[in-house]
Short mmCIF file of C-alpha atoms in Angstrom, two decimals:
data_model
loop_
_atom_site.label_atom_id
_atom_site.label_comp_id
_atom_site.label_asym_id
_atom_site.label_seq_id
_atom_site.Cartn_x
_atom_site.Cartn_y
_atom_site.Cartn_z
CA UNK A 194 69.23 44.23 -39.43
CA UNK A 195 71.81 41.35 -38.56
CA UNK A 196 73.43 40.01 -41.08
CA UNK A 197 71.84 38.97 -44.36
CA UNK A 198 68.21 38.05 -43.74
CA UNK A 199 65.80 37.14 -46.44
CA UNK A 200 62.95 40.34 -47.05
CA UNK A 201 59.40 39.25 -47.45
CA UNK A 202 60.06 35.96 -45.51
CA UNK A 203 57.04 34.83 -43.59
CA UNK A 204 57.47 34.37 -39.81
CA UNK A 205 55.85 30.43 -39.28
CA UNK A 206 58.20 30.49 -35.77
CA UNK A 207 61.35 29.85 -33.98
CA UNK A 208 62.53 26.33 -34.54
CA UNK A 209 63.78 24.44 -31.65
CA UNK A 210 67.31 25.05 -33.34
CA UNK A 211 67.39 28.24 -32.16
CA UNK A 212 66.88 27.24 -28.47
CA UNK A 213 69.16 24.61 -29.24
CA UNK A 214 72.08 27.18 -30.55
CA UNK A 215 72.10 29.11 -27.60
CA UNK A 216 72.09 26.23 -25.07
CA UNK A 217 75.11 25.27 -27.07
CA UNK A 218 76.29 28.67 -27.07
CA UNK A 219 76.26 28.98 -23.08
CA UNK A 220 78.62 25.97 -23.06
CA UNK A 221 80.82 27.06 -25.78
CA UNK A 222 80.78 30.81 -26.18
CA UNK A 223 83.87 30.78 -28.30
CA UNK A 224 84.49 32.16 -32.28
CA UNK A 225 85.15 28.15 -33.23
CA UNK A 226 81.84 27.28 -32.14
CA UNK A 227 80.41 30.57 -34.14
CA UNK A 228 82.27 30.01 -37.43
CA UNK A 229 80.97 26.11 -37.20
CA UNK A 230 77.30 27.14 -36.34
CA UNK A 231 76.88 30.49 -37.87
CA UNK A 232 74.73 29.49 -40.35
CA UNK A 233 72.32 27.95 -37.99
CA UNK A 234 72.60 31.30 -36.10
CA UNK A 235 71.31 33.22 -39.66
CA UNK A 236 68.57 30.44 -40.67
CA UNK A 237 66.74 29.85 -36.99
CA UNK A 238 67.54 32.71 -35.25
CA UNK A 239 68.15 35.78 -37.41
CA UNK A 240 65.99 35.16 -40.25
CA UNK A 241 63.19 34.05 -38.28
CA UNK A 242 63.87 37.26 -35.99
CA UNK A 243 63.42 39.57 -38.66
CA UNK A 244 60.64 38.31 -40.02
CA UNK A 245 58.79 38.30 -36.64
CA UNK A 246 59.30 42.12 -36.46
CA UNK A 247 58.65 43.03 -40.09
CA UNK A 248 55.13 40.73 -39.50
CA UNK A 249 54.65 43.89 -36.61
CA UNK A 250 56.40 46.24 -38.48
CA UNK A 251 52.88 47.70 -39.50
CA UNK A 252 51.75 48.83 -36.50
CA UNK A 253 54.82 49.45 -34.20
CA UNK A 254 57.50 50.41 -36.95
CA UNK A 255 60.42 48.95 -38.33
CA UNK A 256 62.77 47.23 -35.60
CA UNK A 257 66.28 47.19 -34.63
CA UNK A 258 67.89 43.66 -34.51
CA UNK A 259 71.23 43.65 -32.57
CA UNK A 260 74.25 42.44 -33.78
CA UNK A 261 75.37 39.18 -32.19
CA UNK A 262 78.71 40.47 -30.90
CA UNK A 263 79.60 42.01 -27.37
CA UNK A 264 81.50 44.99 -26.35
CA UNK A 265 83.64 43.29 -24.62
CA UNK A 266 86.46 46.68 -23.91
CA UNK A 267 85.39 47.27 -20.35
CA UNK A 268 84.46 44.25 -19.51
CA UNK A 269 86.13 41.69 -17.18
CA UNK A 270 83.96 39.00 -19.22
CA UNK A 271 85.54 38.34 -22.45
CA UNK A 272 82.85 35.83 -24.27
CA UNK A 273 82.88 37.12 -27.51
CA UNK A 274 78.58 36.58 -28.30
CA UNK A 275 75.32 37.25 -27.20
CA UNK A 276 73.98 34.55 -25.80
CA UNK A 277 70.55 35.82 -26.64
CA UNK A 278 69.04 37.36 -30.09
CA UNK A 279 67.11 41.11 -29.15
CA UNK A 280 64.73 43.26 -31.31
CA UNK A 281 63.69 46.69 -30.72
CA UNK A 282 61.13 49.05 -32.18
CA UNK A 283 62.34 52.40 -30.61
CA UNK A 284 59.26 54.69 -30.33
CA UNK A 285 61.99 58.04 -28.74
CA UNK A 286 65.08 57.76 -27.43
CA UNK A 287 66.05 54.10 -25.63
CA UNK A 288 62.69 54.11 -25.54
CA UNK A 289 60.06 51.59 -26.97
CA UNK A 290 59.15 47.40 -27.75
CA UNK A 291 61.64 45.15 -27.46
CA UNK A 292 61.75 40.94 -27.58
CA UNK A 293 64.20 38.26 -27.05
CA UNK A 294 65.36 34.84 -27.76
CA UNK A 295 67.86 33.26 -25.98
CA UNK A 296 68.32 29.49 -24.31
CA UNK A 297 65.63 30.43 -21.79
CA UNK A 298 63.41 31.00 -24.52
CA UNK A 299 61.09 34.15 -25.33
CA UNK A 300 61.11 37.07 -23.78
CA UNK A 301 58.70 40.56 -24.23
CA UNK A 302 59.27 43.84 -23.29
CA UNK A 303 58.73 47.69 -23.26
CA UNK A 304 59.46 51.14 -21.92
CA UNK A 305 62.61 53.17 -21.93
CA UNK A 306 66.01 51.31 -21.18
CA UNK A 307 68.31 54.44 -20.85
CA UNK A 308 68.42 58.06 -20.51
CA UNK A 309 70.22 61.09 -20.85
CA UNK A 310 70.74 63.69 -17.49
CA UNK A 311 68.14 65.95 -19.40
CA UNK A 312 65.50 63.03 -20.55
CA UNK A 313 65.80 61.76 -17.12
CA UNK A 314 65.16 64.83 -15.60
CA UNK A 315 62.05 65.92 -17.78
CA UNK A 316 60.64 61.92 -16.39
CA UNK A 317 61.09 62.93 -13.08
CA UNK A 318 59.67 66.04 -13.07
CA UNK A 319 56.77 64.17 -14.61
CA UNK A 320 56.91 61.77 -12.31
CA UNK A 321 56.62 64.22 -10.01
CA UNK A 322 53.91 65.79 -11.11
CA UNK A 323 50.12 65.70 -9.27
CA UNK A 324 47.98 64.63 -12.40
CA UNK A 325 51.25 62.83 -14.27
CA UNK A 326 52.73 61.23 -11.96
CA UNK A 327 49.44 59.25 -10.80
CA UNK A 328 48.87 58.30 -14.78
CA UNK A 329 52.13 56.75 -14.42
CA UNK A 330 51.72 54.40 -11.61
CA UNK A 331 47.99 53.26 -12.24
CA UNK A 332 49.50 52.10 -15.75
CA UNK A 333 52.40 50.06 -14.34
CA UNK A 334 49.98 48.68 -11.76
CA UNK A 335 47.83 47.60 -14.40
CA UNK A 336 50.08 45.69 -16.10
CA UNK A 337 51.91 44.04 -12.91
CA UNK A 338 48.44 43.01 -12.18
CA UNK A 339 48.87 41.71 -15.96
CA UNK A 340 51.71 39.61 -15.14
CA UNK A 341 54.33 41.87 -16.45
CA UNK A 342 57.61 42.16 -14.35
CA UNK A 343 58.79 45.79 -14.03
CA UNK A 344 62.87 46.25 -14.24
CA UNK A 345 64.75 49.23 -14.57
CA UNK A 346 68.63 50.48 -13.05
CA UNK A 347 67.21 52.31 -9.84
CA UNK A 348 69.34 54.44 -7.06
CA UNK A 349 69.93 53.49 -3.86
CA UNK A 350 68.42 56.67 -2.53
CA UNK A 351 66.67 59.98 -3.80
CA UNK A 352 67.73 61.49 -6.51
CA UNK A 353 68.60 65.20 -6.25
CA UNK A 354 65.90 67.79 -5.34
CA UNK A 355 63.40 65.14 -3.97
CA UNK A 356 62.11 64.33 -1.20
CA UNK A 357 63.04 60.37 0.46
CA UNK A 358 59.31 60.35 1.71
CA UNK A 359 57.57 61.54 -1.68
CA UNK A 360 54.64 59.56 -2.30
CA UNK A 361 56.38 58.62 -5.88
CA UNK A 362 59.61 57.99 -4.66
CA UNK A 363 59.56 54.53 -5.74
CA UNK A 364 59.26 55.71 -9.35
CA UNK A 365 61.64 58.82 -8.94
CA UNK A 366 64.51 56.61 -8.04
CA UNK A 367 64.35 55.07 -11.70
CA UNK A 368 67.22 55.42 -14.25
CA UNK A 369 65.65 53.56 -16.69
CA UNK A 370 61.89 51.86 -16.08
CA UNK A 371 60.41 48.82 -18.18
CA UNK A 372 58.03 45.97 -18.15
CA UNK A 373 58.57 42.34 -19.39
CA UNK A 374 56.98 38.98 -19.77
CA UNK A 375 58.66 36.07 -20.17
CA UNK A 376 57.05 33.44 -22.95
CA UNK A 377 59.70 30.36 -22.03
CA UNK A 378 59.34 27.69 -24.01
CA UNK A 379 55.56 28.09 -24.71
CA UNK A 380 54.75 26.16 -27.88
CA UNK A 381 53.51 29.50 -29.31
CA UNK A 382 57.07 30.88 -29.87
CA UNK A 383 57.09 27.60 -32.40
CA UNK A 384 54.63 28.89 -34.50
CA UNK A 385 52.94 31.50 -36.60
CA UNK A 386 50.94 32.29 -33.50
CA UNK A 387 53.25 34.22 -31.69
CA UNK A 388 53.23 37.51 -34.32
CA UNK A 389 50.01 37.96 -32.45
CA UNK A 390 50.98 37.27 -29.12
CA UNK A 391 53.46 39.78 -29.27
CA UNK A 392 51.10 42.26 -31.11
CA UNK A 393 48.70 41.55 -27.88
CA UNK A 394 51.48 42.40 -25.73
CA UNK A 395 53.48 45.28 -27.17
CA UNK A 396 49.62 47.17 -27.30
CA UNK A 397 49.36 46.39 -24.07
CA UNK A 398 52.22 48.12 -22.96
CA UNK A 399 51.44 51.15 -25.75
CA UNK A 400 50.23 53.35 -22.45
CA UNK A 401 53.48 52.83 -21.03
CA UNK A 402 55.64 53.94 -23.78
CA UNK A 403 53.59 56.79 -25.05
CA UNK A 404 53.74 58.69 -21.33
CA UNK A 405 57.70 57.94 -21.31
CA UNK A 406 57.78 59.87 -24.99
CA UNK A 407 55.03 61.88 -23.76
CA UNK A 408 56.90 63.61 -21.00
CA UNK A 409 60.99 63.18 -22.37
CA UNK A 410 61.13 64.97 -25.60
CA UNK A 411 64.65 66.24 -25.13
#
């Protein structure tokens, strides 16, 4: 967890402070503007998180919530925050549900966001397989025709030991693969509501992230 959030606190929403916060955040990304605000950070954003994900907790698992700061080492930007709040419930390895706030507002997700040489190699091979491969891409399909966005890292061209015209190469060219959905600034994210909303979601994705652990045990 991030910081010191209250256990047993009910999730009734996001307040529009958090939205607020990182609007203000974007402008000012700076540890002044933390140290003045960080206890806004904690009370609509943090707590709020936490008790979003322990409301799911039940049926997905206990989450991860990321800590606000950035690795900033090898990176040319030096901002020293987050300018969004994330949350994930890892099912295997990288790999599982994951949601967002930040100034754009809500954001849902799921499947695997990273992979080792061997994990990715075990998905591929599934991928490339006649009866697993196909499960793969009629469950993405479904949930593009869902509304979910599918993102991933992909390569240019095809990877090692396949073929440029294989009928999955689409899906073979994937370093990482997952769906997402944005919520904005629905009015649900305000409210109690959106524990279930999420819930909806995440199980609709559950056919997703069970064939990535499924098929990448290493």
């Amino acid at each position: 967890m991030t910081g010191d959030t209250v256990k047993g606190m009910s999730f009734t929403g996001f307040p529009e402070a958090a939205l607020d916060f990182y609007d203000d955040l974007e402008i000012d990304n700076s540890k002044y503007f933390w140290e003045q605000h960080k206890e806004t950070y904690k009370t609509a954003v943090a707590e709020p998180m936490a008790a979003l994900t322990d409301a799911l907790a039940d049926e997905f698992g206990a989450a991860k919530l990321f800590r606000p700061y950035r690795d900033v080492r090898f990176s040319k930007d030096k901002t020293p925050y987050k300018t969004h709040q994330g949350a994930f419930v890892a099912v295997s390895a990288a790999t599982g549900y994951y949601i967002q706030i930040g100034a754009p507002g809500v954001r849902v997700g799921a499947g695997f966001y990273e992979a080792t040489p061997a994990r990715l190699a075990e998905i591929r091979k599934a991928i490339d397989h006649d009866r697993h491969g196909p499960e793969l891409v009629r469950t993405v399909r479904k949930l593009t025709k869902a509304g979910w966005e599918v993102d991933g890292q992909r390569l240019k061209t095809a990877p090692r030991g396949y073929d440029a015209d294989h009928p999955r190469i689409e899906w073979l060219r994937h370093k990482s693969l997952f769906v997402g959905k944005d919520y904005g600034f629905d009015e649900v994210i305000h409210t109690a509501d959106l524990v279930d909303r999420v819930r909806k979601d995440w199980r609709a994705t559950k056919p997703l992230v069970e064939w990535i652990a499924a098929h990448s045990a290493t």
